[in-house]
Amino acid sequence: MNMGSNKTVDSELQTAGSKLGLEIWCVENLQLVSVPQSSHGKFFSGSAYVVLHTALLKSGALQHDIHYWLGKDANEVDSALASDKTLELDAALGSQSVQYKEVQGQETGKFLSYFKPCIIPVEGVYSSGQGKVKSPAYETRLLTCKGDRVVHVKEVPFSRSSLNHRDVFILDTSTKIFQFSGCNSSIQERAKALEVVKYIKEHKHKGNCEVATIEDGKFVGDAEVGEFWNFFGGYAPIPRDPPQQPPEALAVKLFWITLQGKFTQCGSGRLKRSMLESNKCYMLDGEIQMFVWMGRITSLTERKTSISAAEDFLRAQERPVNTHVAFLTEGSETAIFKSYFDDWPQTVAPKLYEEGREKVAAMFKQKGYDVEELPDEYDKPQIDCNGTLKVWRVNNGKLSPVPVVDQRKLYSGDCYTVQYIYSADGREERLYYIWLGNKSCAEDRDDAVSLTSVIIDSTKAEPVLARIVENKEPSQFFMIFKTLIMFKGGMGSRYKSIVAEKGVDDETYDDKKTALFRIQGTNRENMQAVQVDQISRSLNSSYCYILKADGSIFAWLGNLSTTHDHDLLYGMLDLINPTWQPILVREGSEPDVFWDALGGKTEYPKEKEIKRFVEDPHLFVCTFTEDVGSQPGDLKVKEIFSYTQDDLTTEDVLILDCYTEIFVWVGHNSAVKSMQQALSIGLAFLKKDVLEECLSMDTPIYVVKEGHEPPFFTNFFEWDASKANMLGNSFERKLAILKGQTQKLEAPLRNSPSVHSKETTPTGLRRPSPTPNGLRRPSPTPNGLRRPSPTPNGSRRPSPAPNGLTRRQSLDSYTQRSTSPTISNSEISKVNPRRFSSPPVPRIIPSASSPVLRGADNKPVSGSSSAKVKINPSKDSGPKQELVNYPYNRVKVGSKDPVPDIDITKREAYLSEAEFQEKFAMSKTVFYQLPRWKQNKLKMSLFLF
């Protein structure tokens, strides 16, 4: 049924929803009239309104929310007409919006969020033709303010009897505004009421009036207190507040609404989705909210009858006036509504641009993308990704430092702590990651969280902490590492013990095993090789792979992979193994030996898995039991709509849900004092899955402390750094802003180690200073020359190798075990992290546009040949230019006084000829004529590898 037919839609609503923001209509003379934007937020208590809010989601779709607002003095005819017009508007918009009934004084938080800081209804009836009326003498009013996130403002009788201890009141006089805070009101409520005071001052007094704040119970020694009570005839005690009775918990019931508006109960308690039929309308009577659900093939008349019957039901039951009612069409159900059903389908439909969907899908299908989804743009770094990196592995209850040469290797059976130090606005900032391998044990995971939390909590700095799980890493994590290889197996003692106890094969990578790596990333500064199961089902036509088997290296190019993917492949080949010349294999021309290494050829996927559009973030305020660390299930959350930076109140803990990651923001004055407790709140939030969005428990969790918000958090707000640099509680801050005294509460600038002389190299020299774009200037090499300058695409120009091709340093060469001792929690913060930067990644083989399979003699090899191809190792003739000489004790691995910024793959080249002869028993010329593998073996024996 076409519910959006123009025949059933009011002419005033024909173009509704075509522009973003608010559109408001008022019922006047039994017709809808448009309310001009200048009058938005001004509601008359004798009128009924229809309010449409339209937002553009990041998916490209428009989201419509419709509200009809009924003033306390609005007549029944106007109210019923507003309800009917709301349904007509929904029909005109495709019957996909959610509709809310709003009653004056009991509005939903979503509705009030459109009119910050508040709405203050005006007595009378709206008239579209009325001009400016001469203002009478200013009338003193007493207002009550309720709410710590959105404020319900209500005028009450100007009498001492209206005051109580639990609310905040505003006394608005002609020359002065007083805020009276009941002793049982919260700091957040007082702070929110100050926003109303500011609004009244600016809009009612044109900014020309004084402001005074009065605390309940304070009645001596303050002239403003006496002035306030004089308006009430002098001070007198306020009676004690009566005890608040908690609302009765109502049993959830589901009713079918007949065509005649009668109710037939068809379910109670936990409900089933099958109870709802598309050709009927239902009412769900919840504990705090009522819903009218309308099947997608019901008529507009049936829907109007159902809504009218539901409102009659509310009146007959004498439900509290604050009972909220929402009207849902099938397919537009809210998360709260779904939560009443045990078996609501947990499918997350991909969100696409509606217009041109078929054309766009067809276009991307040709590119190898799944037709149900569209690709995201490449992520851009939001912080300086050329900082200092330090990595520890969790090992038997301690954190063991990973040598710099091994910091780009992570193992699935282990857990790691990563410390990243970078420069931002002239300050040194710290970011910690807890990386949990998919095959890591529970003990190591617990230790990773507790040990890292202890380190952070014991430092004076306020770093950001992130908990991430393998295969759910955020792009920023990869950008920091630049180049990363994730291996199967593990190096930790617990992983080894579990393997031994279970009697299973140790999957840990070594040169003798067959291994298959999927290559992924965005550019040479952000690429990864991920070891996958060495079976053909692990292949995907949209990726490139490296297969290492029986002394051969195969570089496999999927038919749907791009030249961009090929470039990443070339960059990773030397890191996986620099010894053997790679054999390029195009999908469809694989030799038998390739499939033999994968256990035979089987079917495998073709399309690349593309991430969904970035979801629009949602902000939640958290309340929880005091012992949240052991009882995360007691977490309660409430969504803040149309959020701003001002909603980050220092007394609270808030969660920003971005779907692919969540942020736990911890205020200075909140009850949460440890990182581990904050992580527990984040995990509890993932478990609740408030928005019914199928959140994974492996979703990355960031913990952000107030005043130390990183750019990848603040970009979700219109951020004002001055507000983040204030002391005091929420009320004190708002009051200082209102009175123009912010300097009294400004916190001193954070001390930064980079301001002093701590950010230096082991030789005592300062590290390269940041350039204007936030990146560090390249430091001189040992010979005094600058490093190669970046190419236009951002990667550095490679130096040519002896054979005319270029080679990148190998991670296979970083196999020397660290002799560094393990360190305890108290020692970790004392470690002086060395700068770790990724070497350049030059191309090492010709373009993959026409790859040729070649053998050791450089002759083409048949794609159907099953003979094993033997490859001769390449040689290295050594450095092409003379290097500065350093003594052996300063260039060897594990040196106590290492030389900074040397080429760690050429440690031996920095030795003098005499010392080289002494150590190697041969000259440099003879040494560089040896095969590469023999060179590496000799260097390993001398701790130069």
CSV table of C-alpha atoms in Angstrom, one decimal, residues 349-526:
chain,number,residue,atom,x,y,z
A,349,ALA,CA,21.4,-4.4,7.3
A,350,PRO,CA,24.2,-2.6,5.4
A,351,LYS,CA,23.4,1.1,5.0
A,352,LEU,CA,23.7,2.5,1.5
A,353,TYR,CA,22.8,5.6,-0.4
A,354,GLU,CA,19.3,5.0,-1.7
A,355,GLU,CA,19.7,6.9,-5.0
A,356,GLY,CA,21.5,5.1,-7.7
A,357,ARG,CA,21.9,2.0,-5.6
A,358,GLU,CA,21.9,-0.4,-8.5
A,359,LYS,CA,24.4,1.6,-10.6
A,360,VAL,CA,26.7,2.1,-7.6
A,361,ALA,CA,26.5,-1.6,-6.7
A,362,ALA,CA,27.2,-2.7,-10.3
A,363,MET,CA,30.2,-0.3,-10.5
A,364,PHE,CA,31.8,-1.7,-7.4
A,365,LYS,CA,31.0,-5.3,-8.2
A,366,GLN,CA,33.3,-4.8,-11.3
A,367,LYS,CA,36.0,-3.6,-8.9
A,368,GLY,CA,35.7,-6.7,-6.7
A,369,TYR,CA,33.5,-5.3,-3.9
A,370,ASP,CA,30.5,-7.0,-2.5
A,371,VAL,CA,27.4,-5.5,-4.1
A,372,GLU,CA,25.6,-5.1,-0.8
A,373,GLU,CA,28.2,-2.6,0.5
A,374,LEU,CA,30.2,0.4,-0.6
A,375,PRO,CA,33.9,1.0,0.2
A,376,ASP,CA,35.0,3.5,2.8
A,377,GLU,CA,37.6,6.2,2.0
A,378,TYR,CA,41.1,5.5,3.2
A,379,ASP,CA,41.5,6.5,6.8
A,380,LYS,CA,43.7,9.5,7.4
A,381,PRO,CA,46.0,9.8,10.5
A,382,GLN,CA,44.7,12.2,13.1
A,383,ILE,CA,47.9,12.3,15.2
A,384,ASP,CA,51.6,12.4,14.4
A,385,CYS,CA,52.4,8.8,13.4
A,386,ASN,CA,56.2,9.4,13.5
A,387,GLY,CA,56.5,9.3,17.3
A,388,THR,CA,58.4,6.9,19.6
A,389,LEU,CA,57.2,3.3,19.9
A,390,LYS,CA,57.9,0.8,22.7
A,391,VAL,CA,56.5,-2.7,22.9
A,392,TRP,CA,56.3,-5.3,25.8
A,393,ARG,CA,55.1,-8.9,25.6
A,394,VAL,CA,53.2,-10.4,28.5
A,395,ASN,CA,55.3,-13.3,29.7
A,396,ASN,CA,54.4,-15.3,32.8
A,397,GLY,CA,52.9,-12.4,34.8
A,398,LYS,CA,55.4,-9.8,33.8
A,399,LEU,CA,56.0,-7.4,30.9
A,400,SER,CA,59.1,-8.3,28.9
A,401,PRO,CA,60.5,-5.6,26.5
A,402,VAL,CA,60.5,-6.6,22.9
A,403,PRO,CA,63.7,-5.6,21.1
A,404,VAL,CA,63.3,-2.7,18.7
A,405,VAL,CA,64.2,-5.0,15.8
A,406,ASP,CA,61.2,-7.3,16.7
A,407,GLN,CA,58.6,-4.6,17.4
A,408,ARG,CA,56.9,-5.1,14.1
A,409,LYS,CA,56.1,-8.7,14.9
A,410,LEU,CA,53.0,-9.7,16.9
A,411,TYR,CA,52.0,-13.3,17.6
A,412,SER,CA,48.4,-14.5,17.9
A,413,GLY,CA,49.1,-16.5,21.0
A,414,ASP,CA,50.5,-13.6,23.0
A,415,CYS,CA,49.4,-10.3,24.5
A,416,TYR,CA,51.3,-7.0,24.2
A,417,THR,CA,51.5,-3.6,25.7
A,418,VAL,CA,52.4,-0.8,23.3
A,419,GLN,CA,53.5,2.6,24.4
A,420,TYR,CA,53.4,5.4,21.8
A,421,ILE,CA,54.7,8.9,22.5
A,422,TYR,CA,54.0,11.6,20.0
A,423,SER,CA,54.0,15.4,19.8
A,424,ALA,CA,50.8,17.4,19.7
A,425,ASP,CA,50.6,21.2,20.0
A,426,GLY,CA,54.1,21.4,21.5
A,427,ARG,CA,53.3,18.8,24.2
A,428,GLU,CA,54.3,15.2,24.6
A,429,GLU,CA,51.3,12.9,24.5
A,430,ARG,CA,51.2,9.2,25.3
A,431,LEU,CA,48.9,6.5,24.0
A,432,TYR,CA,48.9,2.9,25.3
A,433,TYR,CA,47.5,0.0,23.5
A,434,ILE,CA,46.7,-3.4,25.0
A,435,TRP,CA,46.8,-5.9,22.1
A,436,LEU,CA,45.2,-9.3,22.7
A,437,GLY,CA,46.0,-12.1,20.3
A,438,ASN,CA,43.1,-14.3,19.2
A,439,LYS,CA,44.8,-17.4,20.6
A,440,SER,CA,46.1,-15.8,23.8
A,441,CYS,CA,45.1,-17.4,27.1
A,442,ALA,CA,42.8,-15.7,29.7
A,443,GLU,CA,45.7,-15.3,32.2
A,444,ASP,CA,47.8,-13.4,29.8
A,445,ARG,CA,44.8,-11.2,28.8
A,446,ASP,CA,44.1,-10.4,32.5
A,447,ASP,CA,47.8,-9.6,33.1
A,448,ALA,CA,48.0,-7.4,30.1
A,449,VAL,CA,45.1,-5.2,31.4
A,450,SER,CA,46.2,-5.2,35.0
A,451,LEU,CA,49.9,-4.6,34.4
A,452,THR,CA,49.3,-1.8,31.8
A,453,SER,CA,46.7,-0.2,34.1
A,454,VAL,CA,49.1,-0.1,37.0
A,455,ILE,CA,51.8,1.5,34.8
A,456,ILE,CA,49.4,4.3,33.7
A,457,ASP,CA,47.8,4.8,37.1
A,458,SER,CA,51.3,5.2,38.7
A,459,THR,CA,52.4,8.0,36.3
A,460,LYS,CA,51.6,11.7,36.6
A,461,ALA,CA,50.6,11.8,33.0
A,462,GLU,CA,47.1,11.1,31.8
A,463,PRO,CA,47.6,9.0,28.7
A,464,VAL,CA,44.9,7.4,26.5
A,465,LEU,CA,44.5,3.7,26.9
A,466,ALA,CA,43.1,1.4,24.2
A,467,ARG,CA,42.1,-2.3,24.5
A,468,ILE,CA,42.2,-3.9,21.1
A,469,VAL,CA,41.8,-7.5,19.9
A,470,GLU,CA,43.5,-9.1,16.9
A,471,ASN,CA,41.5,-8.6,13.7
A,472,LYS,CA,39.6,-5.7,15.2
A,473,GLU,CA,42.5,-3.2,15.2
A,474,PRO,CA,41.7,0.4,14.4
A,475,SER,CA,43.5,1.9,11.4
A,476,GLN,CA,45.4,4.3,13.7
A,477,PHE,CA,47.1,1.3,15.3
A,478,PHE,CA,48.5,0.1,12.0
A,479,MET,CA,49.5,3.7,11.1
A,480,ILE,CA,51.6,3.9,14.2
A,481,PHE,CA,53.5,0.7,13.4
A,482,LYS,CA,53.7,1.6,9.7
A,483,THR,CA,54.7,-2.0,8.8
A,484,LEU,CA,53.4,-4.9,10.8
A,485,ILE,CA,53.5,-8.7,10.5
A,486,MET,CA,51.1,-10.8,12.5
A,487,PHE,CA,52.2,-14.4,13.0
A,488,LYS,CA,50.5,-17.5,14.2
A,489,GLY,CA,51.7,-19.1,17.4
A,490,GLY,CA,53.3,-17.3,20.3
A,491,MET,CA,56.6,-16.6,22.1
A,492,GLY,CA,55.3,-16.3,25.6
A,493,SER,CA,55.8,-19.1,28.2
A,494,ARG,CA,52.1,-19.6,28.8
A,495,TYR,CA,51.4,-20.2,25.2
A,496,LYS,CA,54.2,-22.7,25.0
A,497,SER,CA,53.0,-24.5,28.1
A,498,ILE,CA,49.4,-24.8,26.8
A,499,VAL,CA,50.7,-26.2,23.5
A,500,ALA,CA,52.7,-28.8,25.4
A,501,GLU,CA,49.9,-29.7,27.8
A,502,LYS,CA,47.4,-30.2,25.0
A,503,GLY,CA,49.9,-32.1,22.8
A,504,VAL,CA,49.1,-30.0,19.7
A,505,ASP,CA,51.4,-28.7,17.1
A,506,ASP,CA,53.1,-25.4,17.8
A,507,GLU,CA,52.0,-23.0,15.0
A,508,THR,CA,54.7,-20.5,15.8
A,509,TYR,CA,56.2,-19.2,12.6
A,510,ASP,CA,59.8,-20.3,11.6
A,511,ASP,CA,61.8,-20.5,8.4
A,512,LYS,CA,61.2,-24.2,8.0
A,513,LYS,CA,57.4,-24.2,8.0
A,514,THR,CA,55.0,-23.5,5.2
A,515,ALA,CA,53.3,-20.1,5.8
A,516,LEU,CA,50.7,-18.1,3.9
A,517,PHE,CA,50.4,-14.3,4.4
A,518,ARG,CA,47.5,-12.0,3.3
A,519,ILE,CA,48.8,-8.6,2.4
A,520,GLN,CA,46.6,-5.6,3.4
A,521,GLY,CA,46.9,-1.9,4.1
A,522,THR,CA,46.4,1.5,2.5
A,523,ASN,CA,49.9,2.6,1.6
A,524,ARG,CA,53.6,2.0,2.2
A,525,GLU,CA,53.3,3.8,5.6
A,526,ASN,CA,50.4,1.5,6.6
